[in-house]
Coordinates of C-alpha atoms and ligand atoms in Angstrom, one line a residue:
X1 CA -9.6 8.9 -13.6
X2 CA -6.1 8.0 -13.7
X3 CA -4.1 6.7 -11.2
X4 CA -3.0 9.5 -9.0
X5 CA 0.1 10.9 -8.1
X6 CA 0.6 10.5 -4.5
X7 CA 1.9 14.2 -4.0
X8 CA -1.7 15.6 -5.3
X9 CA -3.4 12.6 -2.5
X10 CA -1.4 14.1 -0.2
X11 CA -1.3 17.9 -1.0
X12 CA -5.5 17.5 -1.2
X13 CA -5.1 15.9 2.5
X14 CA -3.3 18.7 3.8
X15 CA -6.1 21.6 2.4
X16 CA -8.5 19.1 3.6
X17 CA -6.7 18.6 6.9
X18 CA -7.5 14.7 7.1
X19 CA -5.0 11.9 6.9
X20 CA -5.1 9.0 4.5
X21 CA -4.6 5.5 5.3
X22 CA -1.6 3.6 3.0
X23 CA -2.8 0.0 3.3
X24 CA -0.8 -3.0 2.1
X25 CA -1.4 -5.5 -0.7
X26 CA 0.2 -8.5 -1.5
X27 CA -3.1 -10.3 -3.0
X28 CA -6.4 -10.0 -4.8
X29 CA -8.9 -10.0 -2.1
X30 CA -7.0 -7.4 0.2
X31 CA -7.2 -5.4 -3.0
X32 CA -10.9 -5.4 -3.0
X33 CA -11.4 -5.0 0.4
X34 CA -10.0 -1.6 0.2
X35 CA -11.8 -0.8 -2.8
X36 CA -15.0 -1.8 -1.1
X37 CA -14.0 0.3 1.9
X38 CA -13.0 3.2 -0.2
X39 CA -16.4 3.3 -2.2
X40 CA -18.7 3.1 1.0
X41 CA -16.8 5.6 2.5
X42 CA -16.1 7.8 -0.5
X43 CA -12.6 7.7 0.5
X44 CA -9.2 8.6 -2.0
X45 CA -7.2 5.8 -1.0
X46 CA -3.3 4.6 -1.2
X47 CA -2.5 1.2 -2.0
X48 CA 1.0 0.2 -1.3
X49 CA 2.7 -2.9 -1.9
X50 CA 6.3 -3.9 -0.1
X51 CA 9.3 -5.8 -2.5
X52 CA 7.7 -8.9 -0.4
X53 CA 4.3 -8.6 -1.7
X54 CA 5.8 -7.8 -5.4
X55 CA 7.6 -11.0 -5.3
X56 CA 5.1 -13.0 -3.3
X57 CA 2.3 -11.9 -6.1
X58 CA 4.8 -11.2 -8.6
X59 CA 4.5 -7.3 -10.1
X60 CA 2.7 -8.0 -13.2
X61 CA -0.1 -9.8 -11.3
X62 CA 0.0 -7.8 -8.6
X63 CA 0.2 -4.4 -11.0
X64 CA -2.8 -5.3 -12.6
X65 CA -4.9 -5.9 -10.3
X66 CA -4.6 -2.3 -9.0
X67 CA -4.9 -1.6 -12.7
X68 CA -8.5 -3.2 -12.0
X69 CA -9.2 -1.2 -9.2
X70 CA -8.6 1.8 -11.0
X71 CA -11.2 0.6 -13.9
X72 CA -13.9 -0.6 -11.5
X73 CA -13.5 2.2 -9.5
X74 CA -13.1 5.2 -11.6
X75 CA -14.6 7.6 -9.1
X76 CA -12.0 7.0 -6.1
X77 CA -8.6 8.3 -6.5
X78 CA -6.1 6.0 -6.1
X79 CA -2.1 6.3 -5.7
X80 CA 0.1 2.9 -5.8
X81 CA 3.1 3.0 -3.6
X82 CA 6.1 0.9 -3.3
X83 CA 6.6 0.8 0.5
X84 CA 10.5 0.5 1.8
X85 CA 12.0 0.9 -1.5
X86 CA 15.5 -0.3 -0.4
X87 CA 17.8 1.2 -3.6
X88 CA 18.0 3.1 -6.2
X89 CA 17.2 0.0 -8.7
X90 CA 13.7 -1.2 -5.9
X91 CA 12.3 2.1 -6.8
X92 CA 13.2 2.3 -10.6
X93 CA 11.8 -1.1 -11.0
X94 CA 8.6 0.2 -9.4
X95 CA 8.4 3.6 -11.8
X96 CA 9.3 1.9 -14.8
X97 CA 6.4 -0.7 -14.0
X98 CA 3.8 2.6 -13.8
X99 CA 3.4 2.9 -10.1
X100 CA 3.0 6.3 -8.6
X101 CA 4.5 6.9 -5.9
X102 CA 8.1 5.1 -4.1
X103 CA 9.5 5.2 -0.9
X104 CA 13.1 5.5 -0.6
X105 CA 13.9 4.2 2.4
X106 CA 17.5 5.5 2.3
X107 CA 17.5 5.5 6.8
X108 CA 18.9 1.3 6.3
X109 CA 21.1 0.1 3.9
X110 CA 20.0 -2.9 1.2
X111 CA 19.3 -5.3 3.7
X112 CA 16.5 -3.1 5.1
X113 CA 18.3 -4.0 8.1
X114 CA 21.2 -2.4 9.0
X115 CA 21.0 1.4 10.0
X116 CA 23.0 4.1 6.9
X117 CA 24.3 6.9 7.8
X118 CA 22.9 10.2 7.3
X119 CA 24.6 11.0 4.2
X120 CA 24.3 8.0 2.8
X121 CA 20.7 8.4 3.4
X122 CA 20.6 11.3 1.3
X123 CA 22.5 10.6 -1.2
X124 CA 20.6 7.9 -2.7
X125 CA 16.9 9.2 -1.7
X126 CA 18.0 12.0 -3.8
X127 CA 19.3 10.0 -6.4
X128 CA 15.5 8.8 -6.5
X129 CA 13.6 11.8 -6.0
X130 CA 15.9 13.0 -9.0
X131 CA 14.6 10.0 -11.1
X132 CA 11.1 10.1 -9.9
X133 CA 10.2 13.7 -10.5
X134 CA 11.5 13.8 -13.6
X135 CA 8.3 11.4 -14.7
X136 CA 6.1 12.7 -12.1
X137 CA 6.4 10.3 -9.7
X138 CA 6.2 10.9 -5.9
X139 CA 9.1 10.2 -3.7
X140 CA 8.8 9.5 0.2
X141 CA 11.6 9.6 2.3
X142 CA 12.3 8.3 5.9
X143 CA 14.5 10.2 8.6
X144 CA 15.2 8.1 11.8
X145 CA 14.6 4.3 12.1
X146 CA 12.0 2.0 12.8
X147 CA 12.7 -0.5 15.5
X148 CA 11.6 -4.5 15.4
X149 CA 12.1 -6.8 12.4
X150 CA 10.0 -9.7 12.9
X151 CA 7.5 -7.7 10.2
X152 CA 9.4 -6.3 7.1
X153 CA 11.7 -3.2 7.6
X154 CA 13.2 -2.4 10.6
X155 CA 16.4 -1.9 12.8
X156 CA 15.4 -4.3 15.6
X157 CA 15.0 -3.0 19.3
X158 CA 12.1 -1.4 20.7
X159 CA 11.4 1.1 18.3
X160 CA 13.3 4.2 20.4
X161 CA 16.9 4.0 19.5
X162 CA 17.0 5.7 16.5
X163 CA 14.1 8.3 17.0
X164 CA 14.2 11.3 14.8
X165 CA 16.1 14.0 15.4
X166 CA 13.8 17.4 14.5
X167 CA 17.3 19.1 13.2
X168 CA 18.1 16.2 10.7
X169 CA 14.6 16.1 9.3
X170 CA 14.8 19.7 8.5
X171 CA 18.2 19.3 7.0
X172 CA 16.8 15.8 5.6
X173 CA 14.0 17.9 3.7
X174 CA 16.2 20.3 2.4
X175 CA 18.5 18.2 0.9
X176 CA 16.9 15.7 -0.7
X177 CA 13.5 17.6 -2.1
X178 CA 10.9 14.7 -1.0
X179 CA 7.4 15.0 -1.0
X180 CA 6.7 13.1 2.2
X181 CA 9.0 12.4 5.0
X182 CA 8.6 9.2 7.4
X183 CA 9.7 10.2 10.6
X184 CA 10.2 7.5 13.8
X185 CA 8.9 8.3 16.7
X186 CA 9.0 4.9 19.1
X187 CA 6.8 2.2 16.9
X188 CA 8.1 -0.4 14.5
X189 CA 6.5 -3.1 12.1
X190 CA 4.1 -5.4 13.3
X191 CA 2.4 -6.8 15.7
X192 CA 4.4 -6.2 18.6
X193 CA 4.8 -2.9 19.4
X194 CA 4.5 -1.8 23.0
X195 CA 4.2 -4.1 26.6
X196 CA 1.1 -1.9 27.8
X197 CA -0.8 1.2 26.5
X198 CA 1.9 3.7 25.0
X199 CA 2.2 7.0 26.4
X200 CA 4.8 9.2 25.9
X201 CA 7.4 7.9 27.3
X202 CA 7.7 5.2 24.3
X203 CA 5.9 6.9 21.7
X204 CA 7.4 10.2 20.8
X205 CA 4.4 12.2 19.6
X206 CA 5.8 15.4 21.0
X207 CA 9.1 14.6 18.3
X208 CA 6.6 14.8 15.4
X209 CA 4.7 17.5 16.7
X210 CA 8.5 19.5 17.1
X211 CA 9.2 18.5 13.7
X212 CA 5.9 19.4 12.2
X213 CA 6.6 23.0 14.4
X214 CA 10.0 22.9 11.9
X215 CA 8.4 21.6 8.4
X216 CA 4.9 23.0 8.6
X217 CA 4.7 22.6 5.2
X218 CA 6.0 18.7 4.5
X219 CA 4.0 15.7 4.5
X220 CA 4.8 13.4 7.7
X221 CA 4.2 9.7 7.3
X222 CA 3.6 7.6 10.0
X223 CA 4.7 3.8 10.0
X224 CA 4.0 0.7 12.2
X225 CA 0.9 2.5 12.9
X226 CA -2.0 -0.3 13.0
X227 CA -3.4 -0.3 16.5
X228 CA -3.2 -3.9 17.1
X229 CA -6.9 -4.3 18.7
X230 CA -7.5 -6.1 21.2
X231 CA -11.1 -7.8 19.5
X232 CA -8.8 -8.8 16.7
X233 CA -6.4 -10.3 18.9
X234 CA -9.2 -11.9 20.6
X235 CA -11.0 -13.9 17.3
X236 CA -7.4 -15.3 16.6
X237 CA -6.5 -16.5 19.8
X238 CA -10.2 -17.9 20.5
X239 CA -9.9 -19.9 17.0
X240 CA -6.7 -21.7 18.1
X241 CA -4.3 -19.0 17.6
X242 CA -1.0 -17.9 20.1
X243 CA -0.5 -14.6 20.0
X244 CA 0.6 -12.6 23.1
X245 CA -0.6 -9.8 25.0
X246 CA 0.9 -7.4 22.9
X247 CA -0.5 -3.0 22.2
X248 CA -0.5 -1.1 19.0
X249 CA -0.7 2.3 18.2
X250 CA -4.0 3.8 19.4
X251 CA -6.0 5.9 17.2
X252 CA -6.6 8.6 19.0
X253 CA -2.2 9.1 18.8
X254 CA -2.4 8.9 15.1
X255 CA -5.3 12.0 15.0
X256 CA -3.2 14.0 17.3
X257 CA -0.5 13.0 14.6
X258 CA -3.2 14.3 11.8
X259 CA -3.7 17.6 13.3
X260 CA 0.3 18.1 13.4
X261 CA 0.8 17.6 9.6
X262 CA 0.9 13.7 9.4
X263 CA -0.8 13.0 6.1
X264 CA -0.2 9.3 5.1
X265 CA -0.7 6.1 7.8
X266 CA 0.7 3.3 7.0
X267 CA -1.1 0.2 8.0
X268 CA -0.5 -3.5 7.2
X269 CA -1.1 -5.0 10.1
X270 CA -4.0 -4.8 11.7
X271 CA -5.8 -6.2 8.2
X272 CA -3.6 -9.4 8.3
X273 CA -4.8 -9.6 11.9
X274 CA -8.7 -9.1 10.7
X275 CA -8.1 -11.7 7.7
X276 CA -6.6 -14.2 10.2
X277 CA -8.9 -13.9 12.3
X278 CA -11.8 -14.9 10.1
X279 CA -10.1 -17.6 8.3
X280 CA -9.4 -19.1 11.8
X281 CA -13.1 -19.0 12.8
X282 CA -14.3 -20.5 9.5
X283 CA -11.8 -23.6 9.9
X284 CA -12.4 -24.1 13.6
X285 CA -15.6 -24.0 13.6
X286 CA -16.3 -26.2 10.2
X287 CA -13.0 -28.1 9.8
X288 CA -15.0 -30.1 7.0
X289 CA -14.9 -27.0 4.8
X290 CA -12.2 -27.3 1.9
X291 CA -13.1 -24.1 -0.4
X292 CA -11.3 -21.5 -0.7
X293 CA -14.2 -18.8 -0.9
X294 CA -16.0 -19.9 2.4
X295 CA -13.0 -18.1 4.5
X296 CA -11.2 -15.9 1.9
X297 CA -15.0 -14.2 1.7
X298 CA -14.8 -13.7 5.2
X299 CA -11.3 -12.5 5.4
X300 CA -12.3 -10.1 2.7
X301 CA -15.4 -8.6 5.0
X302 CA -13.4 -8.5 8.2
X303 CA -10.2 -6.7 6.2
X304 CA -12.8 -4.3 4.5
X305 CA -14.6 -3.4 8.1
X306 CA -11.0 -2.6 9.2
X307 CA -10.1 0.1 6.5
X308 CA -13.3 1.4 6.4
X309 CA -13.1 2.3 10.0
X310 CA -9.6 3.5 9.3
X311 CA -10.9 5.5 7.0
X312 CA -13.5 7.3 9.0
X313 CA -11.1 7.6 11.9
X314 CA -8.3 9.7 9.6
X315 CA -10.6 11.7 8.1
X316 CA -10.2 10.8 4.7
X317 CA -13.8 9.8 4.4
X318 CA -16.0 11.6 1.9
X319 CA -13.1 13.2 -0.1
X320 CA -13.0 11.0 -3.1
X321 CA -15.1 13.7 -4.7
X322 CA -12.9 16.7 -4.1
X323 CA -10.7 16.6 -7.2
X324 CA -9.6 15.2 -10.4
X325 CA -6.5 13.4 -10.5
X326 CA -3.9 15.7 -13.0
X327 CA -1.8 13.1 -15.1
X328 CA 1.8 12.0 -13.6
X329 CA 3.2 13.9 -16.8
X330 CA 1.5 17.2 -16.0
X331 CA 3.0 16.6 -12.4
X332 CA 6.2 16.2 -13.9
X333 CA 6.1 19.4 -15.5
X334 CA 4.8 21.6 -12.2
X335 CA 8.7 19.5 -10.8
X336 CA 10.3 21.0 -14.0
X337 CA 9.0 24.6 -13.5
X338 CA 9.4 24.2 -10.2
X339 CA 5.6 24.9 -9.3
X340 CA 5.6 21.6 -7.0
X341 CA 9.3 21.4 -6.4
X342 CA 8.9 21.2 -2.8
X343 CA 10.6 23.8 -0.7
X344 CA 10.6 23.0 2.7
X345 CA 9.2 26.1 4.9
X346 CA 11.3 26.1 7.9
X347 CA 10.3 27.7 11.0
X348 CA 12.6 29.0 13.2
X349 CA 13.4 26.7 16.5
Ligands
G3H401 O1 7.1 -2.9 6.0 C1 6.1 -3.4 6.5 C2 4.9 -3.8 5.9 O2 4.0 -4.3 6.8 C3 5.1 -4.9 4.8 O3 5.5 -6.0 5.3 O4 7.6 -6.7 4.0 O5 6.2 -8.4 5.2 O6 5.4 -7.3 3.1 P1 6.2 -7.2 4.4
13P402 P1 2.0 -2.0 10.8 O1 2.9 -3.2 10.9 O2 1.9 -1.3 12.1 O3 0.7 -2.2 10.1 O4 2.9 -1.0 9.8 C1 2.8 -1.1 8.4 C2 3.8 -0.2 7.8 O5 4.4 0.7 8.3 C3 4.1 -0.5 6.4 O6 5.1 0.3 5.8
ZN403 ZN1 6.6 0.8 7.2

């Protein structure tokens, strides 16, 4: 089948009422690792890659080895997302190369630092989802900020600062016409997330479940959701590694999310964590060992036990079977006829 559109992924999730996990690439191997996790799971899967991994790989490279996915795996549905498209120009490059599905990520300015305002936040996510539906490509927006930077996006701070407000989603929604809305409720990027256990005094699950309450109908996303486990924390730090004490976002959080309209899960980093992790072993424990493929083979297995739990755990497991993907160009005539422009339902407060 074609590469899907990540609108269908998503709109299948939400009849299906499972979430799907939107795991980042920047190489070959973490490529099939999900692939691998995705066929033993019969799971649709999304495969995302940041502006870092499209310049670290370099697009073409990196483009066609999800191209290869798609040929090896004709069976699994399979979106490819640019994650934290920071302009108009990220997100066209990205559509114009064939992906998908973009993320707008209007909430900071350019430097993917710096918090926009609200308008400013719409006008250029609508400015994409313009662009984007017009060739039947998916747009994701985000409402509120992340906190941290040491990992990719973010505003800094812990994460709580700029939580979404449930009002300026709705408004957010309405305005712009996006198919999925990132909402932030208390995580941020990485691997450092929260002192001790969260509950909810740091992560805000009772913000998404009031926005969900508003937008029963729109796609939440959550980000900086790897759970940062403490086995995989464990392997690196026995192998030689320093990282601190440090919790993620447990998974039982990001199920309540699922049953409260949360349909995409973004996770990065508890796969580099895996892939460290083995790599370490492998060098500590034969330092003679010079090739390549003894540890990237195990950094492969360890990433692909990772998303294949991931997989289970949101549900998405045993779906890849449920539909055929309908080409980006049909999609972008449901936009045009208005069949999938996406009308926000808006329950009362
Ligand atoms: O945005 C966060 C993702 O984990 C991607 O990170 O920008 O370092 O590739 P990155
Ligand atoms: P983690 O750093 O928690 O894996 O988050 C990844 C993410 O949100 C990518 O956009
Ligand atoms: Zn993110």
């Amino acid at each position: 089948m074609p590469l899907v559109s990540m609108r269908q992924l998503l709109d299948e999730a939400a009849k299906g009422g499972y979430g799907v996990g939107a795991f980042n690439v920047n190489d070959m191997e973490q490529i099939q690792a999900i692939m691998a996790a995705a066929k033993d799971t019969n799971s649709p899967v999304i495969i995302q890659a940041s502006r870092g991994a499209r310049s670290f790989a370099q697009d073409r490279f990196l483009f066609h080895l999800i191209l290869a996915a798609n040929e090896l795996y004709p069976e699994i549905p399979i979106a490819m997302h640019q994650d934290h498209g920071n302009s108009f120009e990220t997100c066209k490059s990205a559509i114009d190369l064939g992906y998908t599905s973009v993320m707008m990520d209007g909430s900071l300015k350019e430097d993917g630092k710096t918090p926009a305002s609200f308008e400013e936040n719409v006008a250029v996510t609508k400015r994409v989802v313009d662009f984007a539906h017009e060739r039947g490509v998916t747009v994701e927006g985000e409402i509120g900020v992340l906190g941290g930077v040491e990992d990719g996006h973010g505003a800094g701070g812990t994460g709580l600062e700029h939580v979404t407000d449930p009002d300026q989603a709705v408004e957010f929604a309405e305005k712009t016409g996006v198919d999925a809305l990132a909402i932030a409720i208390g995580t941020s990027h990485g691997a450092y997330k929260f002192t001790k256990k969260p509950d909810g005094s740091v992560l805000k699950m009772d913000v998404l479940i009031a926005i969900h309450k508003r937008l029963p109908n729109t796609h939440l996303v959550m980000h900086g959701s790897s759970s940062v486990p403490k086995d995989l924390q464990d392997v690196i730090n026995k192998y030689g590694g320093k990282l601190k004490e440090t919790w993620g976002v447990p998974v039982e959080e990001i199920q309540l999310g699922i049953r409260n309209g949360v349909r995409k899960v973004n996770v990065d980093t508890d796969n580099r964590l895996a892939m460290t992790g083995a790599i370490r072993k492998v060098l500590w424990e034969t330092p003679e060992k010079f090739d390549p493929r003894d540890y990237m083979k195990p950094a492969r297995e360890a990433m692909q036990k990772v998303v294949a739990q991931r997989m289970t755990q949101f549900g998405q497991a045993g779906h890849a079977g449920d539909y055929k993907a309908v080409s980006i160009i049909e999609i972008a005539k449901g936009y045009k006829d208005g069949s999938l422009k996406t009308k926000p339902l808006v329950a009362a407060k």
